[in-house]
Amino acid sequence: MLVPGKIQHIICSGNLCIKEVHDYLKTLCPDMHITRGEYDEETRYPETKTLTIGQFKLGLRHGHRVIPWGDLDSLAMLQRQLDVDILVTGHTHRFTAYKHEGGVVINPGSATGAFSSITYDVNPSFVLMDIDGLRVVIYVYELIDGEVKVDQEFYGNGINCYKEELKTVGVTFEYDEAIEFMGRHLMSLAAFSALTKSVFSWICFT
């Protein structure tokens, strides 16, 4: 999974601390976006960064200057200030993902499981983000009691802005709608094909 050429972007909210970590991440993907944490001495890292990936604008900030730490309302305010769809933050070393006020706030946690200023009880975690059109799927990898747990979160309600337009070209959004459409289509094919009676009956029953 974490091999060169498999990842298009690396987004890190900070506290790499040493050059060796930066160099290792760069071997996985040269397109790196990093902000400065409170323990980073590298002055090239900015406090805040924005970038666009596909249809989404992302904002990045470590989070130690967002008070109270990890507070959703304070992070939502930062998200509005940066005018981004997705805010990636850190500092608490705990994975969180919220859909809030029309945007998404993601904290991938700590990849090393280092303790934070908030807690010593930290599970190592990181996030893989898949952006495709108006859809965002995040895969959360978390080490819990010696086992890697993988969870999935889906964010894509922005597509609702185009729902009626998409329906006019045949896009279905509900399971029942899709089944009904498939049934009508297969029935129309059956009327003009050499499908056997048993297959036709199966289509009707399904």
Short mmCIF file of C-alpha atoms in Angstrom, two decimals:
data_model
loop_
_atom_site.label_atom_id
_atom_site.label_comp_id
_atom_site.label_asym_id
_atom_site.label_seq_id
_atom_site.Cartn_x
_atom_site.Cartn_y
_atom_site.Cartn_z
CA MET A 1 0.00 0.00 0.00
CA LEU A 2 2.57 2.58 1.10
CA VAL A 3 4.88 2.01 -1.84
CA PRO A 4 6.24 4.51 -4.38
CA GLY A 5 3.87 5.38 -7.21
CA LYS A 6 0.66 4.37 -5.44
CA ILE A 7 -0.10 7.71 -3.79
CA GLN A 8 -0.60 10.97 -5.73
CA HIS A 9 -0.35 13.44 -2.84
CA ILE A 10 0.91 13.40 0.72
CA ILE A 11 -0.84 15.78 3.10
CA CYS A 12 0.73 16.18 6.53
CA SER A 13 -0.44 18.62 9.18
CA GLY A 14 2.97 18.81 10.83
CA ASN A 15 5.38 17.60 13.52
CA LEU A 16 7.59 15.57 11.24
CA CYS A 17 10.32 16.87 13.56
CA ILE A 18 13.30 15.31 11.75
CA LYS A 19 14.53 15.38 8.16
CA GLU A 20 14.57 11.59 7.90
CA VAL A 21 10.76 11.44 8.19
CA HIS A 22 10.39 14.07 5.47
CA ASP A 23 12.81 12.18 3.23
CA TYR A 24 10.99 8.87 3.78
CA LEU A 25 7.60 10.36 2.88
CA LYS A 26 9.12 11.89 -0.24
CA THR A 27 10.15 8.43 -1.43
CA LEU A 28 6.47 7.46 -1.36
CA CYS A 29 5.31 10.54 -3.26
CA PRO A 30 7.20 13.68 -4.29
CA ASP A 31 4.04 15.86 -4.23
CA MET A 32 4.06 16.72 -0.54
CA HIS A 33 1.97 19.32 1.29
CA ILE A 34 3.11 19.98 4.86
CA THR A 35 2.32 22.59 7.46
CA ARG A 36 4.36 23.41 10.52
CA GLY A 37 3.68 21.85 13.90
CA GLU A 38 4.87 23.24 17.21
CA TYR A 39 7.88 20.89 17.25
CA ASP A 40 8.97 21.44 13.64
CA GLU A 41 12.15 23.48 13.26
CA GLU A 42 11.90 23.47 9.46
CA THR A 43 10.99 27.07 8.62
CA ARG A 44 9.99 26.22 5.04
CA TYR A 45 6.77 24.67 6.28
CA PRO A 46 3.95 27.26 6.26
CA GLU A 47 1.48 27.64 9.12
CA THR A 48 -1.44 27.18 6.73
CA LYS A 49 -1.76 25.83 3.21
CA THR A 50 -4.55 25.40 0.66
CA LEU A 51 -4.62 23.24 -2.46
CA THR A 52 -7.14 21.93 -4.95
CA ILE A 53 -7.52 18.24 -5.74
CA GLY A 54 -10.16 17.41 -8.32
CA GLN A 55 -13.36 19.29 -7.50
CA PHE A 56 -12.39 19.97 -3.89
CA LYS A 57 -10.42 22.73 -2.22
CA LEU A 58 -8.47 21.49 0.81
CA GLY A 59 -7.06 23.47 3.71
CA LEU A 60 -4.24 22.29 5.95
CA ARG A 61 -3.14 23.46 9.39
CA HIS A 62 -1.56 21.68 12.33
CA GLY A 63 -4.06 22.83 14.92
CA HIS A 64 -2.00 23.83 17.96
CA ARG A 65 -2.98 27.45 17.33
CA VAL A 66 -6.69 26.61 17.07
CA ILE A 67 -8.14 27.18 20.53
CA PRO A 68 -9.68 25.21 22.17
CA TRP A 69 -7.65 22.33 20.73
CA GLY A 70 -9.76 20.07 18.56
CA ASP A 71 -12.89 22.20 19.05
CA LEU A 72 -15.22 21.65 16.09
CA ASP A 73 -16.69 25.15 16.08
CA SER A 74 -13.20 26.71 16.12
CA LEU A 75 -12.09 24.41 13.29
CA ALA A 76 -15.25 25.26 11.33
CA MET A 77 -14.37 28.94 11.71
CA LEU A 78 -10.90 28.24 10.29
CA GLN A 79 -12.49 26.28 7.46
CA ARG A 80 -14.68 29.28 6.59
CA GLN A 81 -11.70 31.64 6.75
CA LEU A 82 -9.74 29.46 4.35
CA ASP A 83 -12.86 28.95 2.20
CA VAL A 84 -12.18 25.22 1.76
CA ASP A 85 -14.38 22.15 1.33
CA ILE A 86 -12.14 19.88 3.39
CA LEU A 87 -10.01 20.94 6.35
CA VAL A 88 -7.18 18.62 7.42
CA THR A 89 -5.84 19.31 10.87
CA GLY A 90 -3.92 17.60 13.66
CA HIS A 91 -2.39 18.20 17.11
CA THR A 92 -4.82 16.08 19.14
CA HIS A 93 -3.29 12.81 17.80
CA ARG A 94 -6.78 11.29 17.65
CA PHE A 95 -8.59 10.42 14.44
CA THR A 96 -11.79 12.38 13.91
CA ALA A 97 -13.88 13.12 10.83
CA TYR A 98 -16.91 15.38 10.82
CA LYS A 99 -19.29 16.68 8.23
CA HIS A 100 -20.03 20.15 9.52
CA GLU A 101 -21.67 23.26 8.03
CA GLY A 102 -21.42 21.96 4.48
CA GLY A 103 -17.76 20.97 4.75
CA VAL A 104 -15.63 18.14 6.10
CA VAL A 105 -13.07 18.35 8.93
CA ILE A 106 -10.55 15.51 9.13
CA ASN A 107 -7.91 14.81 11.75
CA PRO A 108 -5.96 11.71 10.67
CA GLY A 109 -4.44 11.22 14.12
CA SER A 110 -0.79 10.32 14.72
CA ALA A 111 0.93 7.82 12.41
CA THR A 112 3.47 7.01 15.12
CA GLY A 113 1.08 6.95 18.08
CA ALA A 114 3.05 9.63 19.90
CA PHE A 115 1.33 11.12 22.94
CA SER A 116 -0.08 14.62 22.65
CA SER A 117 -0.61 17.61 24.91
CA ILE A 118 -4.16 16.34 25.40
CA THR A 119 -3.72 12.60 26.08
CA TYR A 120 -1.18 9.82 26.52
CA ASP A 121 -3.70 7.26 25.26
CA VAL A 122 -3.07 7.35 21.51
CA ASN A 123 -3.61 4.70 18.85
CA PRO A 124 -1.37 5.07 15.77
CA SER A 125 -3.51 6.01 12.77
CA PHE A 126 -3.42 7.54 9.31
CA VAL A 127 -5.91 8.18 6.52
CA LEU A 128 -5.99 7.41 2.82
CA MET A 129 -8.29 9.76 0.93
CA ASP A 130 -9.87 8.84 -2.40
CA ILE A 131 -11.26 11.82 -4.32
CA ASP A 132 -13.28 11.03 -7.43
CA GLY A 133 -15.45 13.73 -8.94
CA LEU A 134 -17.86 14.96 -6.26
CA ARG A 135 -17.15 11.98 -4.00
CA VAL A 136 -14.69 11.71 -1.15
CA VAL A 137 -14.02 8.37 0.54
CA ILE A 138 -11.55 8.17 3.42
CA TYR A 139 -10.04 4.94 4.67
CA VAL A 140 -8.89 5.07 8.28
CA TYR A 141 -6.08 2.74 9.34
CA GLU A 142 -5.76 2.47 13.12
CA LEU A 143 -3.61 0.16 15.23
CA ILE A 144 -5.73 -1.07 18.15
CA ASP A 145 -4.47 -3.74 20.59
CA GLY A 146 -1.87 -4.92 18.08
CA GLU A 147 -4.31 -5.25 15.18
CA VAL A 148 -4.82 -2.89 12.25
CA LYS A 149 -8.44 -1.83 11.96
CA VAL A 150 -9.68 -0.28 8.73
CA ASP A 151 -12.79 1.87 8.59
CA GLN A 152 -14.40 3.77 5.76
CA GLU A 153 -16.18 7.12 5.67
CA PHE A 154 -18.05 8.52 2.67
CA TYR A 155 -18.71 12.16 1.94
CA GLY A 156 -20.51 13.16 -1.22
CA ASN A 157 -23.63 15.17 -0.53
CA GLY A 158 -22.36 17.98 -2.69
CA ILE A 159 -23.70 15.92 -5.57
CA ASN A 160 -27.22 16.77 -4.41
CA CYS A 161 -26.77 20.22 -5.97
CA TYR A 162 -26.90 18.49 -9.34
CA LYS A 163 -29.38 15.75 -8.48
CA GLU A 164 -32.27 16.88 -10.66
CA GLU A 165 -30.01 17.60 -13.62
CA LEU A 166 -28.39 14.18 -13.32
CA LYS A 167 -31.77 12.47 -13.13
CA THR A 168 -32.68 13.90 -16.53
CA VAL A 169 -29.77 11.97 -18.08
CA GLY A 170 -30.68 8.73 -16.35
CA VAL A 171 -28.60 8.82 -13.15
CA THR A 172 -30.39 7.10 -10.25
CA PHE A 173 -29.78 7.88 -6.59
CA GLU A 174 -31.99 5.45 -4.68
CA TYR A 175 -31.75 1.66 -4.57
CA ASP A 176 -35.45 1.20 -5.47
CA GLU A 177 -35.10 3.58 -8.40
CA ALA A 178 -32.11 1.66 -9.71
CA ILE A 179 -33.92 -1.70 -9.41
CA GLU A 180 -36.99 -0.32 -11.17
CA PHE A 181 -34.89 1.12 -13.97
CA MET A 182 -32.98 -2.13 -14.44
CA GLY A 183 -36.23 -4.10 -14.46
CA ARG A 184 -37.80 -1.89 -17.13
CA HIS A 185 -34.66 -2.08 -19.23
CA LEU A 186 -34.41 -5.86 -19.02
CA MET A 187 -38.13 -6.25 -19.78
CA SER A 188 -37.72 -4.14 -22.90
CA LEU A 189 -34.80 -6.29 -23.98
CA ALA A 190 -36.82 -9.44 -23.34
CA ALA A 191 -39.59 -8.26 -25.63
CA PHE A 192 -37.18 -8.16 -28.58
CA SER A 193 -34.84 -11.01 -27.77
CA ALA A 194 -34.69 -14.78 -27.76
CA LEU A 195 -34.65 -15.02 -23.96
CA THR A 196 -36.19 -18.25 -22.74
CA LYS A 197 -39.41 -18.23 -20.76
CA SER A 198 -37.60 -19.26 -17.58
CA VAL A 199 -35.14 -16.38 -17.83
CA PHE A 200 -37.96 -13.94 -18.57
CA SER A 201 -39.87 -15.19 -15.52
CA TRP A 202 -36.74 -14.74 -13.37
CA ILE A 203 -36.46 -11.13 -14.57
CA CYS A 204 -40.11 -10.46 -13.71
CA PHE A 205 -39.78 -12.08 -10.29
CA THR A 206 -36.59 -10.24 -9.41
#
